Amino acid sequence: MSRPVIGIIGNSYLINDEYPAYAAGQMNCQAIAEATGAIPMIIPTSPGYATSAELMEVCDGFLFTGGRPNVHPEEYGEPETEAHGAFDRARDAVALPLIRACVAKGQPFFGVCRGFQEVNVAMGGSLYPEIRDLPGRMNHRMPPDGTLEEKFELRHVVKFTPNGPFHKILGDVEVMTNTLHGQGIKDPGERVVIDGYAPDGTPEAIYIKDAPGFCLSVQWHPEYCAAQDPVSKPLFAAFGEAARAWKSGARPSVLKSA
């Protein structure tokens, strides 16, 4: 059987501040190719190019990636403020309905950073515009200086619910992760289960209750050195297994009892 195809949700960029492009980080593609064993395919984030149904016919699963623009607060019923930062309404229009369609159908997906936030918003949840401004919260943003290795270094613990899906996949209730985000979950969406927290109470790992397929999301960036990292590798491997099962015609329901 041929390898499954994982659609990687891209972001919009301006090359040299003038040439518009769709792109996804090389480490996202590398994580899919090496840690899931699937074929990475970048999805351009323009709602006019393909419907959710058409994308789901082409791909066996989706990676909802990180990105600098934030989900527009209008998507969760709040007014836009300066703290909400830059937006990408075209990505909102592609990602949010695609997430809901995948949840309903059971098609596997994995959300990362902005993708984690998109999953919560798609399910009716809301976001804080700036976590570091909340009392008692740490600064989860990417360090402004340093090498790539220093920016992606492990910075805090995440604790999971005992016997929850993350505990079952990783074999531990506590792991170390990187952290490179400004926003975070305020109110969890309908059926969104928070399965892991940072020490300051920030939600870091979620899944969708009673979803028929793989639907895990994390607030950190597991795509960094995914094939070698002891936390990232089993998460991507489980995602890859779900995509292969989907491609073969199976409809896994391993998360339904979680």
mmCIF file of C-alpha atoms in Angstrom:
data_model
loop_
_atom_site.group_PDB
_atom_site.id
_atom_site.type_symbol
_atom_site.label_atom_id
_atom_site.label_comp_id
_atom_site.label_asym_id
_atom_site.label_seq_id
_atom_site.Cartn_x
_atom_site.Cartn_y
_atom_site.Cartn_z
ATOM 1 C CA MET A 1 0.000 0.000 0.000
ATOM 2 C CA SER A 2 1.283 3.489 -0.840
ATOM 3 C CA ARG A 3 2.025 5.929 1.949
ATOM 4 C CA PRO A 4 -0.710 8.211 3.279
ATOM 5 C CA VAL A 5 -0.733 11.884 2.372
ATOM 6 C CA ILE A 6 -0.790 14.471 5.172
ATOM 7 C CA GLY A 7 -1.992 17.943 4.245
ATOM 8 C CA ILE A 8 0.079 20.596 6.008
ATOM 9 C CA ILE A 9 -1.884 23.806 6.479
ATOM 10 C CA GLY A 10 0.285 26.585 5.078
ATOM 11 C CA ASN A 11 0.661 30.256 5.907
ATOM 12 C CA SER A 12 0.784 33.360 3.725
ATOM 13 C CA TYR A 13 4.082 35.214 3.416
ATOM 14 C CA LEU A 14 5.635 38.064 1.449
ATOM 15 C CA ILE A 15 9.026 37.152 0.024
ATOM 16 C CA ASN A 16 11.276 40.229 0.008
ATOM 17 C CA ASP A 17 8.240 42.177 1.245
ATOM 18 C CA GLU A 18 6.614 42.058 -2.191
ATOM 19 C CA TYR A 19 6.107 38.546 -3.598
ATOM 20 C CA PRO A 20 3.126 36.708 -2.045
ATOM 21 C CA ALA A 21 3.651 33.033 -1.271
ATOM 22 C CA TYR A 22 2.140 30.101 0.596
ATOM 23 C CA ALA A 23 4.614 28.179 2.718
ATOM 24 C CA ALA A 24 5.102 25.772 5.601
ATOM 25 C CA GLY A 25 8.214 25.310 7.703
ATOM 26 C CA GLN A 26 10.647 22.663 6.553
ATOM 27 C CA MET A 27 10.554 21.101 9.996
ATOM 28 C CA ASN A 28 6.805 20.466 9.575
ATOM 29 C CA CYS A 29 7.405 18.612 6.313
ATOM 30 C CA GLN A 30 10.355 16.764 7.812
ATOM 31 C CA ALA A 31 8.311 15.684 10.826
ATOM 32 C CA ILE A 32 5.603 14.248 8.580
ATOM 33 C CA ALA A 33 8.067 12.475 6.281
ATOM 34 C CA GLU A 34 10.347 11.100 8.993
ATOM 35 C CA ALA A 35 8.239 10.716 12.140
ATOM 36 C CA THR A 36 4.900 9.675 10.599
ATOM 37 C CA GLY A 37 6.205 7.963 7.461
ATOM 38 C CA ALA A 38 3.671 9.864 5.359
ATOM 39 C CA ILE A 39 3.967 12.154 2.340
ATOM 40 C CA PRO A 40 3.817 15.866 3.276
ATOM 41 C CA MET A 41 1.704 18.125 1.061
ATOM 42 C CA ILE A 42 1.415 21.865 1.730
ATOM 43 C CA ILE A 43 -2.164 23.171 1.543
ATOM 44 C CA PRO A 44 -2.491 26.771 0.291
ATOM 45 C CA THR A 45 -4.732 28.715 2.635
ATOM 46 C CA SER A 46 -7.181 30.260 0.234
ATOM 47 C CA PRO A 47 -10.832 29.241 0.684
ATOM 48 C CA GLY A 48 -11.501 29.652 -3.038
ATOM 49 C CA TYR A 49 -9.123 26.906 -4.127
ATOM 50 C CA ALA A 50 -10.792 23.823 -2.624
ATOM 51 C CA THR A 51 -13.622 22.866 -0.308
ATOM 52 C CA SER A 52 -13.089 20.922 2.911
ATOM 53 C CA ALA A 53 -14.614 17.862 1.250
ATOM 54 C CA GLU A 54 -12.206 18.103 -1.690
ATOM 55 C CA LEU A 55 -9.191 18.459 0.603
ATOM 56 C CA MET A 56 -10.355 15.447 2.611
ATOM 57 C CA GLU A 57 -10.543 13.383 -0.565
ATOM 58 C CA VAL A 58 -6.950 14.245 -1.490
ATOM 59 C CA CYS A 59 -5.410 13.870 1.987
ATOM 60 C CA ASP A 60 -5.540 11.121 4.607
ATOM 61 C CA GLY A 61 -4.910 13.489 7.510
ATOM 62 C CA PHE A 62 -3.989 17.077 8.296
ATOM 63 C CA LEU A 63 -1.339 18.898 10.301
ATOM 64 C CA PHE A 64 -2.612 22.278 11.508
ATOM 65 C CA THR A 65 0.637 24.159 11.978
ATOM 66 C CA GLY A 66 1.806 27.149 13.947
ATOM 67 C CA GLY A 67 1.963 30.615 12.407
ATOM 68 C CA ARG A 68 2.498 34.239 13.388
ATOM 69 C CA PRO A 69 -1.008 35.518 12.496
ATOM 70 C CA ASN A 70 -3.657 34.699 15.103
ATOM 71 C CA VAL A 71 -7.199 33.449 14.748
ATOM 72 C CA HIS A 72 -9.411 36.504 14.383
ATOM 73 C CA PRO A 73 -11.397 37.115 17.621
ATOM 74 C CA GLU A 74 -14.554 37.564 15.572
ATOM 75 C CA GLU A 75 -14.462 33.778 15.174
ATOM 76 C CA TYR A 76 -15.164 33.428 18.902
ATOM 77 C CA GLY A 77 -17.406 36.444 19.351
ATOM 78 C CA GLU A 78 -14.961 39.015 20.706
ATOM 79 C CA PRO A 79 -13.894 42.400 19.312
ATOM 80 C CA GLU A 80 -10.524 42.899 17.690
ATOM 81 C CA THR A 81 -7.919 44.679 19.858
ATOM 82 C CA GLU A 82 -4.269 45.579 19.364
ATOM 83 C CA ALA A 83 -3.314 42.735 21.703
ATOM 84 C CA HIS A 84 -4.817 40.190 19.318
ATOM 85 C CA GLY A 85 -2.005 40.916 16.842
ATOM 86 C CA ALA A 86 -1.911 40.158 13.117
ATOM 87 C CA PHE A 87 -4.527 37.969 11.425
ATOM 88 C CA ASP A 88 -4.955 35.666 8.445
ATOM 89 C CA ARG A 89 -8.663 35.529 7.687
ATOM 90 C CA ALA A 90 -8.081 33.319 4.647
ATOM 91 C CA ARG A 91 -6.435 30.666 6.837
ATOM 92 C CA ASP A 92 -9.319 30.969 9.314
ATOM 93 C CA ALA A 93 -11.730 30.306 6.443
ATOM 94 C CA VAL A 94 -9.842 27.163 5.399
ATOM 95 C CA ALA A 95 -8.806 25.685 8.747
ATOM 96 C CA LEU A 96 -11.856 26.135 10.978
ATOM 97 C CA PRO A 97 -14.454 24.380 8.774
ATOM 98 C CA LEU A 98 -11.889 21.707 7.854
ATOM 99 C CA ILE A 99 -11.344 20.906 11.534
ATOM 100 C CA ARG A 100 -15.078 20.579 12.136
ATOM 101 C CA ALA A 101 -15.443 18.346 9.080
ATOM 102 C CA CYS A 102 -12.579 16.099 10.233
ATOM 103 C CA VAL A 103 -14.066 15.791 13.717
ATOM 104 C CA ALA A 104 -17.454 14.829 12.284
ATOM 105 C CA LYS A 105 -16.044 12.300 9.826
ATOM 106 C CA GLY A 106 -13.274 10.901 12.007
ATOM 107 C CA GLN A 107 -10.445 11.868 9.658
ATOM 108 C CA PRO A 108 -7.203 12.212 11.650
ATOM 109 C CA PHE A 109 -5.557 15.548 12.358
ATOM 110 C CA PHE A 110 -2.854 16.916 14.629
ATOM 111 C CA GLY A 111 -2.933 20.547 15.813
ATOM 112 C CA VAL A 112 0.228 22.461 16.759
ATOM 113 C CA CYS A 113 0.424 25.924 18.404
ATOM 114 C CA ARG A 114 -1.873 28.097 16.257
ATOM 115 C CA GLY A 115 -3.393 24.805 15.083
ATOM 116 C CA PHE A 116 -4.122 23.936 18.722
ATOM 117 C CA GLN A 117 -5.897 27.278 19.085
ATOM 118 C CA GLU A 118 -7.771 26.758 15.806
ATOM 119 C CA VAL A 119 -9.147 23.459 17.069
ATOM 120 C CA ASN A 120 -10.481 25.110 20.205
ATOM 121 C CA VAL A 121 -12.063 27.981 18.254
ATOM 122 C CA ALA A 122 -13.502 25.616 15.631
ATOM 123 C CA MET A 123 -15.292 23.776 18.432
ATOM 124 C CA GLY A 124 -16.744 26.996 19.888
ATOM 125 C CA GLY A 125 -14.015 27.950 22.359
ATOM 126 C CA SER A 126 -12.245 31.271 22.940
ATOM 127 C CA LEU A 127 -8.675 32.517 23.368
ATOM 128 C CA TYR A 128 -6.721 34.913 25.553
ATOM 129 C CA PRO A 129 -4.930 37.439 23.317
ATOM 130 C CA GLU A 130 -1.781 37.485 25.461
ATOM 131 C CA ILE A 131 -1.028 34.805 28.069
ATOM 132 C CA ARG A 132 1.902 36.669 29.658
ATOM 133 C CA ASP A 133 -0.418 39.524 30.685
ATOM 134 C CA LEU A 134 -2.517 37.257 32.914
ATOM 135 C CA PRO A 135 -1.778 37.155 36.658
ATOM 136 C CA GLY A 136 0.442 34.244 37.598
ATOM 137 C CA ARG A 137 1.245 33.214 34.021
ATOM 138 C CA MET A 138 4.732 32.879 32.587
ATOM 139 C CA ASN A 139 5.897 34.316 29.281
ATOM 140 C CA HIS A 140 5.310 31.522 26.762
ATOM 141 C CA ARG A 141 6.559 33.508 23.776
ATOM 142 C CA MET A 142 9.576 32.580 21.685
ATOM 143 C CA PRO A 143 12.758 34.205 23.010
ATOM 144 C CA PRO A 144 13.551 37.202 20.754
ATOM 145 C CA ASP A 145 17.266 36.404 20.572
ATOM 146 C CA GLY A 146 19.451 33.356 20.259
ATOM 147 C CA THR A 147 19.958 30.492 17.840
ATOM 148 C CA LEU A 148 17.150 28.322 16.515
ATOM 149 C CA GLU A 149 18.220 25.625 18.955
ATOM 150 C CA GLU A 150 18.004 28.080 21.844
ATOM 151 C CA LYS A 151 14.557 29.312 20.771
ATOM 152 C CA PHE A 152 13.215 25.761 20.574
ATOM 153 C CA GLU A 153 14.868 24.485 23.741
ATOM 154 C CA LEU A 154 12.781 22.758 26.411
ATOM 155 C CA ARG A 155 11.431 25.358 28.812
ATOM 156 C CA HIS A 156 8.668 23.935 30.987
ATOM 157 C CA VAL A 157 6.895 20.810 32.161
ATOM 158 C CA VAL A 158 3.511 19.655 30.864
ATOM 159 C CA LYS A 159 1.490 17.366 33.115
ATOM 160 C CA PHE A 160 -1.139 15.067 31.573
ATOM 161 C CA THR A 161 -4.260 13.444 32.984
ATOM 162 C CA PRO A 162 -3.402 9.941 34.234
ATOM 163 C CA ASN A 163 -4.640 7.308 31.758
ATOM 164 C CA GLY A 164 -5.642 10.001 29.261
ATOM 165 C CA PRO A 165 -4.686 9.701 25.584
ATOM 166 C CA PHE A 166 -1.426 11.638 25.943
ATOM 167 C CA HIS A 167 -0.360 9.530 28.931
ATOM 168 C CA LYS A 168 -1.179 6.386 26.967
ATOM 169 C CA ILE A 169 0.802 7.470 23.905
ATOM 170 C CA LEU A 170 3.810 8.905 25.754
ATOM 171 C CA GLY A 171 3.913 6.480 28.680
ATOM 172 C CA ASP A 172 4.391 9.289 31.171
ATOM 173 C CA VAL A 173 2.213 11.886 32.887
ATOM 174 C CA GLU A 174 4.919 14.548 32.844
ATOM 175 C CA VAL A 175 7.173 15.707 29.998
ATOM 176 C CA MET A 176 9.341 18.702 29.121
ATOM 177 C CA THR A 177 8.390 20.859 26.134
ATOM 178 C CA ASN A 178 9.393 24.007 24.295
ATOM 179 C CA THR A 179 7.093 27.033 24.264
ATOM 180 C CA LEU A 180 6.736 29.643 21.504
ATOM 181 C CA HIS A 181 3.228 31.097 21.717
ATOM 182 C CA GLY A 182 1.537 34.284 22.842
ATOM 183 C CA GLN A 183 -2.135 33.280 22.931
ATOM 184 C CA GLY A 184 -3.853 30.387 24.671
ATOM 185 C CA ILE A 185 -7.155 28.803 25.535
ATOM 186 C CA LYS A 186 -9.564 30.931 27.556
ATOM 187 C CA ASP A 187 -12.754 28.863 27.434
ATOM 188 C CA PRO A 188 -12.553 25.346 25.989
ATOM 189 C CA GLY A 189 -14.893 24.631 23.104
ATOM 190 C CA GLU A 190 -17.698 22.105 23.157
ATOM 191 C CA ARG A 191 -16.241 18.596 23.596
ATOM 192 C CA VAL A 192 -12.706 19.998 23.909
ATOM 193 C CA VAL A 193 -10.995 18.132 26.742
ATOM 194 C CA ILE A 194 -7.891 19.720 28.245
ATOM 195 C CA ASP A 195 -5.575 16.785 28.893
ATOM 196 C CA GLY A 196 -2.359 18.609 29.806
ATOM 197 C CA TYR A 197 -1.302 21.830 31.555
ATOM 198 C CA ALA A 198 1.846 23.908 32.009
ATOM 199 C CA PRO A 199 2.851 24.681 35.619
ATOM 200 C CA ASP A 200 1.145 28.100 35.417
ATOM 201 C CA GLY A 201 -2.200 26.545 34.447
ATOM 202 C CA THR A 202 -1.976 27.212 30.705
ATOM 203 C CA PRO A 203 -3.672 24.433 28.686
ATOM 204 C CA GLU A 204 -1.075 22.586 26.595
ATOM 205 C CA ALA A 205 -2.745 19.402 25.304
ATOM 206 C CA ILE A 206 -6.305 18.741 24.131
ATOM 207 C CA TYR A 207 -8.475 16.202 22.357
ATOM 208 C CA ILE A 208 -12.106 16.103 21.259
ATOM 209 C CA LYS A 209 -14.426 14.026 23.442
ATOM 210 C CA ASP A 210 -16.078 11.132 21.607
ATOM 211 C CA ALA A 211 -14.398 12.005 18.304
ATOM 212 C CA PRO A 212 -14.273 8.871 16.129
ATOM 213 C CA GLY A 213 -10.695 9.520 14.938
ATOM 214 C CA PHE A 214 -7.290 10.844 15.971
ATOM 215 C CA CYS A 215 -7.770 14.469 17.090
ATOM 216 C CA LEU A 216 -4.897 15.446 19.358
ATOM 217 C CA SER A 217 -3.471 18.970 19.559
ATOM 218 C CA VAL A 218 -0.628 20.534 21.530
ATOM 219 C CA GLN A 219 0.273 24.135 22.316
ATOM 220 C CA TRP A 220 4.021 23.559 21.977
ATOM 221 C CA HIS A 221 6.029 22.778 18.800
ATOM 222 C CA PRO A 222 6.677 19.015 18.569
ATOM 223 C CA GLU A 223 7.762 19.299 14.926
ATOM 224 C CA TYR A 224 11.203 20.477 16.044
ATOM 225 C CA CYS A 225 13.574 17.481 15.695
ATOM 226 C CA ALA A 226 10.466 15.289 15.742
ATOM 227 C CA ALA A 227 12.153 12.088 14.587
ATOM 228 C CA GLN A 228 14.678 12.262 17.440
ATOM 229 C CA ASP A 229 12.709 13.859 20.272
ATOM 230 C CA PRO A 230 11.352 11.309 22.804
ATOM 231 C CA VAL A 231 8.088 13.254 23.230
ATOM 232 C CA SER A 232 7.514 14.341 19.637
ATOM 233 C CA LYS A 233 8.325 11.032 17.961
ATOM 234 C CA PRO A 234 5.555 8.924 19.571
ATOM 235 C CA LEU A 235 2.969 11.672 18.983
ATOM 236 C CA PHE A 236 3.770 11.869 15.279
ATOM 237 C CA ALA A 237 4.039 8.081 15.079
ATOM 238 C CA ALA A 238 0.537 7.700 16.513
ATOM 239 C CA PHE A 239 -0.715 10.303 14.048
ATOM 240 C CA GLY A 240 0.939 8.374 11.219
ATOM 241 C CA GLU A 241 -0.691 5.122 12.321
ATOM 242 C CA ALA A 242 -4.079 6.829 12.301
ATOM 243 C CA ALA A 243 -3.465 8.202 8.794
ATOM 244 C CA ARG A 244 -2.436 4.768 7.508
ATOM 245 C CA ALA A 245 -5.543 3.257 9.050
ATOM 246 C CA TRP A 246 -7.691 5.921 7.407
ATOM 247 C CA LYS A 247 -6.057 5.296 4.030
ATOM 248 C CA SER A 248 -6.729 1.561 4.382
ATOM 249 C CA GLY A 249 -10.431 2.239 4.974
ATOM 250 C CA ALA A 250 -10.458 1.740 8.740
ATOM 251 C CA ARG A 251 -12.201 4.273 10.933
ATOM 252 C CA PRO A 252 -10.426 4.108 14.323
ATOM 253 C CA SER A 253 -12.257 5.106 17.495
ATOM 254 C CA VAL A 254 -9.466 4.750 20.065
ATOM 255 C CA LEU A 255 -10.221 8.128 21.679
ATOM 256 C CA LYS A 256 -13.917 7.509 22.271
ATOM 257 C CA SER A 257 -13.365 5.906 25.687
ATOM 258 C CA ALA A 258 -10.755 8.443 26.806
#
